[in-house]
XYZ file of C-alpha atoms in Angstrom:
638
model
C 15.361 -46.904 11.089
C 13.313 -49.602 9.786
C 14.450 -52.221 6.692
C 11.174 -50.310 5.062
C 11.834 -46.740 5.970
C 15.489 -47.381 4.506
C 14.506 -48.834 1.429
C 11.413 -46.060 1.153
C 14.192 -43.167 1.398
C 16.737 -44.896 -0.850
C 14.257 -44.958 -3.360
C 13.096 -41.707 -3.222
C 16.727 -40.203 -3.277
C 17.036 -42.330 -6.575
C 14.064 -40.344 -7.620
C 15.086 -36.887 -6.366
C 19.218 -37.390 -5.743
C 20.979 -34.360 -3.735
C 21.904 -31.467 -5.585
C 22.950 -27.877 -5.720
C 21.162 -24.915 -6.619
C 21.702 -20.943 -6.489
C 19.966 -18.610 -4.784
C 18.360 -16.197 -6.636
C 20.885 -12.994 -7.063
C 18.948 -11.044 -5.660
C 18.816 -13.750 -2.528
C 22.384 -13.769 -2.216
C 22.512 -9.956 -0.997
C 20.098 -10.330 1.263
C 21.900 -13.269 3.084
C 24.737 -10.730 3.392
C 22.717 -8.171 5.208
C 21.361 -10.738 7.180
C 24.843 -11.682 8.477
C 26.537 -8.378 9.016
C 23.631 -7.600 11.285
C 20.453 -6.025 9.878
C 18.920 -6.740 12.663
C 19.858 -5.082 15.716
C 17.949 -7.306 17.962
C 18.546 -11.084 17.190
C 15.533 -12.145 19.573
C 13.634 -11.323 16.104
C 14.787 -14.735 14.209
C 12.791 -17.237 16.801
C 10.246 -14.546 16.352
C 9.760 -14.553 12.774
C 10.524 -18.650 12.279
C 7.400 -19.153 14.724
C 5.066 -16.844 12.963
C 5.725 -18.711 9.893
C 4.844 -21.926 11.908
C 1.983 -20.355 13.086
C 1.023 -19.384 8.959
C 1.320 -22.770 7.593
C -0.872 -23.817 10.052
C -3.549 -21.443 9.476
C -2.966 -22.358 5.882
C -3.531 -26.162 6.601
C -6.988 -25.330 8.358
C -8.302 -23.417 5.256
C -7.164 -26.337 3.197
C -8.962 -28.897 5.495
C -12.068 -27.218 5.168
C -12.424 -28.624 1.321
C -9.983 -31.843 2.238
C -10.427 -32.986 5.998
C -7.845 -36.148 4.852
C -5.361 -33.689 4.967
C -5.394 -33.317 8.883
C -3.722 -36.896 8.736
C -5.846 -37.847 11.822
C -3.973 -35.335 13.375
C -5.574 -32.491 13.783
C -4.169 -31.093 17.005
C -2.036 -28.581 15.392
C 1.090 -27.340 17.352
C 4.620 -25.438 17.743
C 7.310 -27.206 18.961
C 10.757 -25.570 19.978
C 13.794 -27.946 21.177
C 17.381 -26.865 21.625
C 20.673 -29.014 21.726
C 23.656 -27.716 23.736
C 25.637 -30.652 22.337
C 24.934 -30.264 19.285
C 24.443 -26.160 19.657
C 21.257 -26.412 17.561
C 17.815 -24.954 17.982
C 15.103 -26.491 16.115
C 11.583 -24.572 15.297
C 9.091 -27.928 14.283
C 5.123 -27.417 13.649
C 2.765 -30.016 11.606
C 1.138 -27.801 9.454
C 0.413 -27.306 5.918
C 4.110 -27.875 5.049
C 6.060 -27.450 1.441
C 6.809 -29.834 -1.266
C 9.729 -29.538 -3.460
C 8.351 -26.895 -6.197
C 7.221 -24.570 -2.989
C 10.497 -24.659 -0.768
C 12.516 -23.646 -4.461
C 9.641 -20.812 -4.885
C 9.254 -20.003 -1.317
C 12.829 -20.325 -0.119
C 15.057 -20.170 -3.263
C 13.642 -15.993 -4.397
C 12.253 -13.596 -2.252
C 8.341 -12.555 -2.037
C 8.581 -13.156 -5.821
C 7.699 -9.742 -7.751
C 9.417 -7.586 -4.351
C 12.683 -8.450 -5.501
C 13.713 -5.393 -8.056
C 11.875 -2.644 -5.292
C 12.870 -4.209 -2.265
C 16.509 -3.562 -3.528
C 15.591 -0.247 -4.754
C 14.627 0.792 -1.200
C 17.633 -0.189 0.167
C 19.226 2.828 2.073
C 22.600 1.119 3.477
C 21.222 2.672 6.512
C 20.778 -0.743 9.080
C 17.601 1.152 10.704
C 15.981 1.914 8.298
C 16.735 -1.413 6.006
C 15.759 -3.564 9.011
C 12.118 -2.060 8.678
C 12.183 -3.039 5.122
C 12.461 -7.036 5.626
C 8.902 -6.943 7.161
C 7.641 -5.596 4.096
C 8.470 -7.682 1.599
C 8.055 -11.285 2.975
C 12.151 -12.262 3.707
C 11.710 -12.748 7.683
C 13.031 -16.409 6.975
C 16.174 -15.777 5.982
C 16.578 -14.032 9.273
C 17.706 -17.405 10.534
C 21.049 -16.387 8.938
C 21.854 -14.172 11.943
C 22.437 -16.651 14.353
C 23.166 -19.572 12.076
C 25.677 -20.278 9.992
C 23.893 -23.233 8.886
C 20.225 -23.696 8.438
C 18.297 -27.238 7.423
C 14.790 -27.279 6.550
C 12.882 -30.503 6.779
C 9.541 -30.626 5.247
C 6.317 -32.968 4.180
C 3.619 -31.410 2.358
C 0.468 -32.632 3.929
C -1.257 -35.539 2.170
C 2.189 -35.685 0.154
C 4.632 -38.924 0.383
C 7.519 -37.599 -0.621
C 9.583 -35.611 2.158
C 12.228 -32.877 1.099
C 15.270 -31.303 2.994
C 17.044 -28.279 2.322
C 20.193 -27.183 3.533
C 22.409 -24.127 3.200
C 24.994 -22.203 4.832
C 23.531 -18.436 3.374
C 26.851 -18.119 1.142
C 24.913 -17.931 -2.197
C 23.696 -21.559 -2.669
C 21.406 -24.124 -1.205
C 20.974 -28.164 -1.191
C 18.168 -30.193 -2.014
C 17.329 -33.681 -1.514
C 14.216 -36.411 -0.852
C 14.520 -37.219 2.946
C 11.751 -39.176 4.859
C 9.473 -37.295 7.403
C 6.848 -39.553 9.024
C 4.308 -36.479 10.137
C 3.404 -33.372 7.727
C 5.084 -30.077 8.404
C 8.451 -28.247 8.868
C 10.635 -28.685 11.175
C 13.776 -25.649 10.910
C 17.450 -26.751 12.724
C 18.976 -23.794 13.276
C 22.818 -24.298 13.777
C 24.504 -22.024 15.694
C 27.312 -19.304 14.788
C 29.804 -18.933 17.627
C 29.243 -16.088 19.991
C 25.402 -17.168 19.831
C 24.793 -19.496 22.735
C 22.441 -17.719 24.906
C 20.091 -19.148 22.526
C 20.642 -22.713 24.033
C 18.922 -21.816 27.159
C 15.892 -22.609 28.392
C 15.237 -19.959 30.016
C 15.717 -17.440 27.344
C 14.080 -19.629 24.781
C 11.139 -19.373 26.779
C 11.482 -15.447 27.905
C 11.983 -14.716 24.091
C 8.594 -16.721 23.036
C 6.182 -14.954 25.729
C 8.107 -11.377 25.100
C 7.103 -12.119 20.829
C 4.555 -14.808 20.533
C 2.350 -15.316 23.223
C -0.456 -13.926 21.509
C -0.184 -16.633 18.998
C -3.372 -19.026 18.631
C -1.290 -22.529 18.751
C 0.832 -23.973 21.652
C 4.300 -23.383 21.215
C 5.426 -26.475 23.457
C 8.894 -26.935 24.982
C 9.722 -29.490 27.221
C 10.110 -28.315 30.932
C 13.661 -27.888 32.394
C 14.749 -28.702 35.673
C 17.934 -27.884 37.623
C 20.039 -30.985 38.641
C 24.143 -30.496 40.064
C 23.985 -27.160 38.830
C 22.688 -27.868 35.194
C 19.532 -27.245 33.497
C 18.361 -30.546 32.391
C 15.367 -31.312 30.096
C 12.613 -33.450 31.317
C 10.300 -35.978 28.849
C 7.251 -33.586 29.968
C 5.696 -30.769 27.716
C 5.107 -27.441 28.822
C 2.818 -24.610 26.600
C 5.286 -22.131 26.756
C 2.724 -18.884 25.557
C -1.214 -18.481 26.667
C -2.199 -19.836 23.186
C -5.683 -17.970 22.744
C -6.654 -15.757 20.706
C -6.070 -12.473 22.036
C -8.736 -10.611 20.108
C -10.985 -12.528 22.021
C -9.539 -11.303 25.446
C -11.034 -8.006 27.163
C -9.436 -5.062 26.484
C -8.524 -4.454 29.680
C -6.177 -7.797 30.000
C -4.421 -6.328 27.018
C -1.145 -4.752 27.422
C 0.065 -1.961 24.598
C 3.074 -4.043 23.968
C 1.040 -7.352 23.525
C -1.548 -5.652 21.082
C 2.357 -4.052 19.030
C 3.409 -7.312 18.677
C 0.345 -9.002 17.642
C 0.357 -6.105 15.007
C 3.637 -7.702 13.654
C 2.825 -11.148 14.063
C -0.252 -10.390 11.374
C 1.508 -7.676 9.132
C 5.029 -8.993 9.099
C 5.238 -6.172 9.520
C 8.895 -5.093 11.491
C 7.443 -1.170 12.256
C 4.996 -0.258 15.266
C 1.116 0.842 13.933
C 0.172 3.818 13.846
C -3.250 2.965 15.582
C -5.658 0.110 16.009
C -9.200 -0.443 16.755
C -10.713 -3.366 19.245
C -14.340 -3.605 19.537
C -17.065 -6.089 19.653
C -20.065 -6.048 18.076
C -22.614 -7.999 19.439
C -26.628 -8.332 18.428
C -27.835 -9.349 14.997
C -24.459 -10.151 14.038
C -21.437 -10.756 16.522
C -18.100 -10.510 15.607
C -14.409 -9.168 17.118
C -12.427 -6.949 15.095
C -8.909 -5.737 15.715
C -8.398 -3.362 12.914
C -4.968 -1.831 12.418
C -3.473 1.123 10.425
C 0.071 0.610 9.499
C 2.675 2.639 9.649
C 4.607 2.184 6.564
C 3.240 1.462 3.094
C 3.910 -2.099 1.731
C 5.926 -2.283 -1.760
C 3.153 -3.873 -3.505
C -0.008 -1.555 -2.355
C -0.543 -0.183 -6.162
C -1.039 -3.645 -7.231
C -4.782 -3.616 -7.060
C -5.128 -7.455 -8.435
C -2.985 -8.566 -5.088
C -5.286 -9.512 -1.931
C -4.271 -8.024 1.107
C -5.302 -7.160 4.975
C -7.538 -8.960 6.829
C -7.510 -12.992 8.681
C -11.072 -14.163 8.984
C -11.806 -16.460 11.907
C -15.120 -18.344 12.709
C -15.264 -18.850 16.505
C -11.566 -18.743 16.931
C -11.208 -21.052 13.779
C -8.888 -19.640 10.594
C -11.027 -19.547 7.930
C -9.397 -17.454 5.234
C -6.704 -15.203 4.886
C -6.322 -11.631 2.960
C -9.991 -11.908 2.651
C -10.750 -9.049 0.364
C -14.337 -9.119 0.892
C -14.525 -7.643 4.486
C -12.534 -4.445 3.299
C -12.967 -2.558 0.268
C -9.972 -1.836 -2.510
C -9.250 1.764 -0.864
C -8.789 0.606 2.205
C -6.645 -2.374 1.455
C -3.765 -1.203 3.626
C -5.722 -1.709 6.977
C -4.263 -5.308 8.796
C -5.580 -7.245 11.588
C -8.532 -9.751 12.368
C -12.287 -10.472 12.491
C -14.019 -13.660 14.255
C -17.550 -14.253 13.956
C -20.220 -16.900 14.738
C -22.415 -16.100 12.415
C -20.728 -17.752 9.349
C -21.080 -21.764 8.933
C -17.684 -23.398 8.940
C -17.769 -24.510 5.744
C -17.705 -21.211 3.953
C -16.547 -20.993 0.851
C -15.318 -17.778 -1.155
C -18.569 -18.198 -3.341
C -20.947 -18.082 0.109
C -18.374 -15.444 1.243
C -19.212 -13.112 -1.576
C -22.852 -13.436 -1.590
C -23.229 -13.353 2.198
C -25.439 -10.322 3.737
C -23.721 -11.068 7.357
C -20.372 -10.596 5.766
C -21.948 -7.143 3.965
C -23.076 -6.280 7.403
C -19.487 -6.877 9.333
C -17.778 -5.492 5.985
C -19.603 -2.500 6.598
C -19.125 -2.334 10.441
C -15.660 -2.499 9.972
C -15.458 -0.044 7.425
C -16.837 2.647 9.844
C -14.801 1.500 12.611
C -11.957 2.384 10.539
C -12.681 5.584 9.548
C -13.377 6.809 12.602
C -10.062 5.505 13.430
C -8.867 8.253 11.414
C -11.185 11.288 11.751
C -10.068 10.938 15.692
C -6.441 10.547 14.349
C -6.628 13.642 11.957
C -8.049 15.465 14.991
C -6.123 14.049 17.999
C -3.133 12.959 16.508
C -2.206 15.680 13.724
C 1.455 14.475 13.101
C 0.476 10.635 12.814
C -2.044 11.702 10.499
C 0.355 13.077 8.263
C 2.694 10.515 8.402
C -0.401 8.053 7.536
C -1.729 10.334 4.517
C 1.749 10.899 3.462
C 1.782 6.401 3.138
C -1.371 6.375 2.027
C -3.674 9.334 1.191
C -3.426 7.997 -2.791
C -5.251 4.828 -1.839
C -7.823 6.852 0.393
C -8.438 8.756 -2.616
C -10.205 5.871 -4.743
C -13.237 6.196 -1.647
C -15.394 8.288 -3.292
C -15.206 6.283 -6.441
C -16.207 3.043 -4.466
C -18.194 3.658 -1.563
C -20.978 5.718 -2.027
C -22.661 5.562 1.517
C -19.162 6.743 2.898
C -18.064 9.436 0.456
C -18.853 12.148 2.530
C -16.949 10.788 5.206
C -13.788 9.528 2.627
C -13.834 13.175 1.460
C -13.138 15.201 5.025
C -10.622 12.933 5.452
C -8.796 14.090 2.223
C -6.073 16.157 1.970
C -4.356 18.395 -0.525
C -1.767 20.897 -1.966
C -2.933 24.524 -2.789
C -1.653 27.812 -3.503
C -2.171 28.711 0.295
C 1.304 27.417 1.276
C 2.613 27.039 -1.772
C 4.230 23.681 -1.204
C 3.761 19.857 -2.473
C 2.914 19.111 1.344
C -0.982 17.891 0.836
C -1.973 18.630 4.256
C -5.279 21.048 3.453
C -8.517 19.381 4.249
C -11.700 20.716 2.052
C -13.255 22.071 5.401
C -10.051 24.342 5.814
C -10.395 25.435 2.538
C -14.311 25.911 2.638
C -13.558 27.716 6.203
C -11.076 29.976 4.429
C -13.130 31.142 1.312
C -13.855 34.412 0.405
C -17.284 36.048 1.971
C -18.690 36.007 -2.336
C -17.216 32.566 -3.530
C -19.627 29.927 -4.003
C -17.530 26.963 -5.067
C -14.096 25.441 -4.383
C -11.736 25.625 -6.757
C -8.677 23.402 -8.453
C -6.523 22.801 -11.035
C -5.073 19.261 -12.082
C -1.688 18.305 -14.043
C 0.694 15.686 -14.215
C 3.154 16.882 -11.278
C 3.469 19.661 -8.722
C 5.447 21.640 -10.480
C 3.406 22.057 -13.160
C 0.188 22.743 -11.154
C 1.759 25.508 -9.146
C 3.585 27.245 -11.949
C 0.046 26.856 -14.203
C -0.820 29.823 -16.552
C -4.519 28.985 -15.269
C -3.914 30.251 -11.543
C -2.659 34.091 -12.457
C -6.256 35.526 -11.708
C -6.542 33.413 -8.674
C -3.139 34.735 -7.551
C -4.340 38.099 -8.231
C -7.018 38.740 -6.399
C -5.836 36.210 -3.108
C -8.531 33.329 -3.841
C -7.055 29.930 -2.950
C -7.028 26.659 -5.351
C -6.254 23.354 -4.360
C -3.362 22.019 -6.739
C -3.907 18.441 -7.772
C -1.218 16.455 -9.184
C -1.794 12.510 -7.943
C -2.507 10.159 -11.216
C -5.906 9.060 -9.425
C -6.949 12.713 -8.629
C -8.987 12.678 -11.922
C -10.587 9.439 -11.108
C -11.424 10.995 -7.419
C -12.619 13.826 -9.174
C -15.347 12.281 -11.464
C -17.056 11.173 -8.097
C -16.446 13.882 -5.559
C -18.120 16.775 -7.193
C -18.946 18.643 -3.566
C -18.425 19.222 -0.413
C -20.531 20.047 2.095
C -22.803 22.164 -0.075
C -19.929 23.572 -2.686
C -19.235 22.843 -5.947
C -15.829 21.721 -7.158
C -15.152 23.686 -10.009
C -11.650 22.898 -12.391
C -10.251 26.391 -13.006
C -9.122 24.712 -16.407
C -12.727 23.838 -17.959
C -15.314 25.763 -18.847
C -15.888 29.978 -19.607
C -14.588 31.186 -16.024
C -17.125 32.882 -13.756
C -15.623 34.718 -10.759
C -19.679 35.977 -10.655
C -19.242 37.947 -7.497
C -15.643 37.811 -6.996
C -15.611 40.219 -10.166
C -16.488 43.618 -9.194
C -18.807 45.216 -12.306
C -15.819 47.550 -13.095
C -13.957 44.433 -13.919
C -16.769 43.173 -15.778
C -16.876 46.365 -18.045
C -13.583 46.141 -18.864
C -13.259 42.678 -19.671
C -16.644 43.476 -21.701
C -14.938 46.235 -23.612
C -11.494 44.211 -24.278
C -13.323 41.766 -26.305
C -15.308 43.822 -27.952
C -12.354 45.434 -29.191
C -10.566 41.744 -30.209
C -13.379 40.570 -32.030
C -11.147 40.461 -35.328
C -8.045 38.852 -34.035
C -9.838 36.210 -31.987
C -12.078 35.685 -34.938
C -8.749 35.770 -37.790
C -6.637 33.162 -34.912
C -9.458 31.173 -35.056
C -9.408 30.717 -39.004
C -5.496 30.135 -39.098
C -5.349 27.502 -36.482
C -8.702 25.986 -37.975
C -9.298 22.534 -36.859
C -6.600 22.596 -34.243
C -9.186 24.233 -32.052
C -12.689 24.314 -30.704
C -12.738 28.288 -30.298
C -10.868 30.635 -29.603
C -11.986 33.453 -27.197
C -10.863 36.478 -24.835
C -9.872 34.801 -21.544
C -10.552 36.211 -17.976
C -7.658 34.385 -16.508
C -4.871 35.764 -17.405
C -2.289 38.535 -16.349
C 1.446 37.868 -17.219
C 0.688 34.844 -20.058
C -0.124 35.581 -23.309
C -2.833 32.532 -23.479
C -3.900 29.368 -22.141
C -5.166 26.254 -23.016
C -8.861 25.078 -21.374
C -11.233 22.194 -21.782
C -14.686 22.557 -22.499
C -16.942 22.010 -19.620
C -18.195 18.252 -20.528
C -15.004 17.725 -22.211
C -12.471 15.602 -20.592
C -9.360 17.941 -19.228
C -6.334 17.618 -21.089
C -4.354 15.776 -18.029
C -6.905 13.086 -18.045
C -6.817 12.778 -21.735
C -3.266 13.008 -21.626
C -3.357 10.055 -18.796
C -5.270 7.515 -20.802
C -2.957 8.015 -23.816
C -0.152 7.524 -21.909
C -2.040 3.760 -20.568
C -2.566 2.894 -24.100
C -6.470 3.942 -23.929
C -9.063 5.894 -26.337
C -9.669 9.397 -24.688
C -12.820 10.797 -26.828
C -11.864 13.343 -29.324
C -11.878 16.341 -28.275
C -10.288 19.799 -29.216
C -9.160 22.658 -26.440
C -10.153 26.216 -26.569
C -7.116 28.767 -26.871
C -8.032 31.511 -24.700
C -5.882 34.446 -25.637
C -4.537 37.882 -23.088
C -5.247 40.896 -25.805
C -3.050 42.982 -23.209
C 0.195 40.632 -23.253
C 3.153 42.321 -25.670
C 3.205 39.087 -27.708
C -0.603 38.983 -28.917
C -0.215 43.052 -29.516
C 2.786 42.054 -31.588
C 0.815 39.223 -33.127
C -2.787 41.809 -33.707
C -0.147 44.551 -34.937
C 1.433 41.799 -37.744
C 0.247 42.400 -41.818
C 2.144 39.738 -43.478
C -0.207 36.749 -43.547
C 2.765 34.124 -42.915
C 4.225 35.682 -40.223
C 0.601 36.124 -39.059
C 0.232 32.070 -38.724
C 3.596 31.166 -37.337
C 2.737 33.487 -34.614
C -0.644 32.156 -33.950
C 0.387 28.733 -34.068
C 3.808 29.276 -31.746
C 1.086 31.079 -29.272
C -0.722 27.864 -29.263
C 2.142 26.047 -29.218
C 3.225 27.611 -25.899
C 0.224 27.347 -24.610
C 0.048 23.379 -25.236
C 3.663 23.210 -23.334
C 2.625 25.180 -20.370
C -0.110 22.928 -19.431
C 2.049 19.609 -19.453
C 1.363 18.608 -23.111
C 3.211 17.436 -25.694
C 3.157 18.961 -29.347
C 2.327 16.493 -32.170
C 4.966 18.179 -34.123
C 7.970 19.575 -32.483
C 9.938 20.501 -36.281
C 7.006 22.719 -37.344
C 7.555 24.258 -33.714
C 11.229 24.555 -33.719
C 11.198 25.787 -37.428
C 8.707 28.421 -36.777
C 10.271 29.835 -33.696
C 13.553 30.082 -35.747
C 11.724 31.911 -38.625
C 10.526 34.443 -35.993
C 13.507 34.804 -34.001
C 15.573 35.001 -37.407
């Protein structure tokens, strides 16, 4: 070391002296899984520290594009693994965008920031099952841990000064101090537990990088071996250890399953096979490569709709952008993978991104390519599809809302709950329902509420029950958002069986219609004398058609907003429009006989209200005053 670079790191250990820090708590269990063995394949760790080599080089490309300085005149960008038998260490060093201080205590110090609370929460104890976990919430890192029972990081942000090492042995607490690195990057030293030296091998350093990474876009450079007195000895010459091109941009036919599975987890972090991918290229007005995947396990932070997700752009094999959320729309953020053009300038910006018709054009390309990635899934593969719709059939269900020119598609590829089965499992598609309706019935019909439960066990469905005609049973939060778009299918209305005056038209035969005629005829004076004792509670009150073991029900007018999605936007702390329900009442239920049959006046009202009372609770609601409730029913009862 030079009298410069001595006096250079004194002073900036002056500036930023060694010291000790905690992990974060949640850190510290984490490191423990890590060492009793999450994993039960330790290949994973080179794995997972070479993908993140392979990120923060990507990262310094996109960076360049604004700031060329940044490249250092060194733009060659590279992966370098070395290995020590003397000193049992394996080191993992690449010159890309590197970390300074404040972003190895973020990066390395917590884990994938908000994750922390529901990564823990989805914890099974079960190793499995936890070891698919770490891919989804951003901790591959700390997989170091299972091999090493030391780990030092060495890093240089690029176009920083100021170096910074970090040490720790994964026992709860980490070391940081100012070091000197002469080129940008990271360089990880992984120090070896006992028990774990087939990892100072060349040859299995080298089988373990083309089994995991040789479908990444750098050179991963080691430097050759050769045998001398019976010892491998390391030569001064490099050697690219993995193909290093892109393999979207191979044929299809040079690509084996397990290449195209691991290139999956390479861009997903992602620890779980896909369920299916798509690889096509489009070539003619605009060319591009896509390799489109569906995963097969739900990330923790997919209802975050602010968070960018999915897809690596690439012009002419060149990272551009990553998570660029304007080549796949909000409901189909879930889909991973990559798309290279050559029809986007190099300098792109997210500005010239968003306004771009040849990004439109491959946005939309890729957006059909995906869902017929699922129609032949939900037709071919039957059990894959549920397990996908089971991940993610809420997302799917904002489609309708957002893309117009694909809601026909979006909605056969929809699935739900009805009274068919009789089960939460949403696994009927509207064309099995519209294949299984009744020779009269004209539209398809549903009922929404806040959970299952309450949607099967609805007042609302007793008719339906009755007379054997199915209703799909809608309980997801964003069902009444998918339902202010999707109003048909292929020709039939979707009809709530909660709003409106029910028409059964020819379901009814005109025997039914008589009767129902005569019955309220004959309750004209109780609906009318309800109406005047509940007053401005209601909107009307009126003979219902629904009904056959309750006494009444509650139902929305037709333009009014149903009471779940009123109840909804109370709950988020929004203005629902005022609006009152209609009390629909049974004239042949025991309770409304009892209540028609009742002369004393005050009796007469603590009935009526307790009816609508009841009627509020059975539909998911909540009354405004529970004493009134409570103190009426004990009147009664009393």
């Amino acid at each position: 070391m030079s009298a410069e670079t001595a006096q250079k790191e004194t002073s900036q250990k002056e500036t930023h002296p060694k010291e000790s820090m905690a992990f974060q708590a949640e850190v510290k269990q984490l490191l423990q899984l890590m060492i009793h063995s999450l994993y039960s394949n330790k290949e994973i760790v080179l794995r997972e520290l070479i993908s993140n080599a392979s990120d923060a080089a990507d990262k310094l490309r996109f960076e360049a594009i604004a700031n060329g300085a940044l490249f250092e005149g060194d733009s060659e960008l590279k992966i370098r693994v070395a290995f020590d038998k003397d000193a049992r260490t394996v080191t993992i060093t690449d010159n890309g965008i590197g970390m300074s201080r404040e972003e190895v205590i973020a990066n390395i110090g917590t884990i994938a920031k908000s994750g922390t609370k529901e990564f823990f929460n989805a914890l099974s104890g079960d190793q499995a099952k936890d070891a698919n976990l770490i891919g989804q919430f951003g901790v591959g890192f700390y997989s170091a841990f299972i091999i090493a029972d030391k780990v030092t990081l060495t890093t240089r942000r690029a176009g920083a000064t100021e170096a910074v090492r970090w040490e720790s042995t994964g026992e709860g607490d980490f070391t940081l101090e100012a070091a000197e690195k002469s080129g940008r990057g990271t360089e990880v030293v992984l120090h070896l537990r006992e028990g774990e030296d087939e990892f100072l091998s060349d040859w299995k350093l080298k089988t373990i990088i083309r089994k995991y990474s040789d479908h990444i876009t750098l050179p991963i450079v080691m430097k050759k071996s050769e045998w001398k007195e019976g010892a491998e000895v390391a030569t001064d010459e490099d050697e690219t250890v993995n193909k290093a091109s892109a393999l979207w941009a191979r044929s299809k036919n040079d690509i084996t399953e397990e290449e195209y599975q691991e290139f999956y987890k390479h861009v997903s972090h992602d620890f779980e096979a896909p369920l299916a991918y798509t690889h096509s290229r489009v070539e003619g007005k605009q060319e591009y490569i896509s390799l489109l995947y569906i995963p097969g396990k739900a990330p923790f932070d997919l209802y975050d709709r602010d968070r960018r997700h999915g897809i690596k752009l690439y012009v002419k094999r060149v990272f551009i952008m990553e998570d660029a959320e304007k080549l796949m729309p909000q409901y189909l953020r879930f889909v991973r993978g990559v798309i290279d053009t050559s029809d986007l300038p190099l300098n792109v910006s997210r500005e010239i991104l968003q306004s771009s018709r040849d990004v439109d054009a491959i946005k939309a390309g890729s957006v059909k390519k995906v869902l017929s990635l699922l129609e032949d899934m939900a037709e071919n593969k039957p059990e894959d599809y549920t397990k996908f719709y089971t991940e993610f059939g809420r997302v799917l269900k904002e489609g309708p809302g957002e893309d117009f020119a694909n809601k026909d598609k979006i909605a056969s590829l929809l699935r739900f709950a009805s009274t068919k089965a009789d089960s939460g499992v949403q696994e009927v598609s509207l064309k099995d329902y519209v294949a299984r309706m009744q020779p009269e019935q004209d539209v398809i019909y549903y009922i929404t509420a806040d959970s299952f439960a309450a949607a099967q066990h609805s007042p609302h469905l007793e008719i339906f029950r009755k007379k054997g005609i199915e209703v799909l049973l809608m309980s997801d939060r964003v069902d009444e958002w998918l339902l202010g778009s999707l109003t048909e299918f292929e020709g039939k209305k979707l009809q709530s069986i909660a709003k409106g005056d029910l028409d059964l038209g020819k379901l009814e035969s005109d025997t039914e219609k008589e009767i129902h005629k005569k019955i309220e005829e004959e309750a004209k004076t109780l609906v009318e004398k309800i109406k005047n004792t509940l007053g401005d509670q209601v909107k009307d009150v009126r003979v219902t058609h629904r009904l056959t073991d309750s006494p009444a029900c509650l139902v929305s007018d037709e333009h009014d907003l149903s009471g779940n999605l009123a109840r909804m936007l109370k709950a988020a702390g929004q203005k629902a429009p005022e609006s009152k329900p209609i009390l629909e009442i049974n004239p042949t239920h025991k309770l409304v006989k009892r209540l028609e049959a009742e002369s004393a006046d005050a009796v007469f009202s603590d009935l009526a209200f307790v009816l609508f009372d009841q009627a509020l609770l059975a539909e998911g609601g909540t009354l405004d005053d529970p004493a009134s409730f409570v103190k009426r029913m004990n009147s009664l009862i009393g």
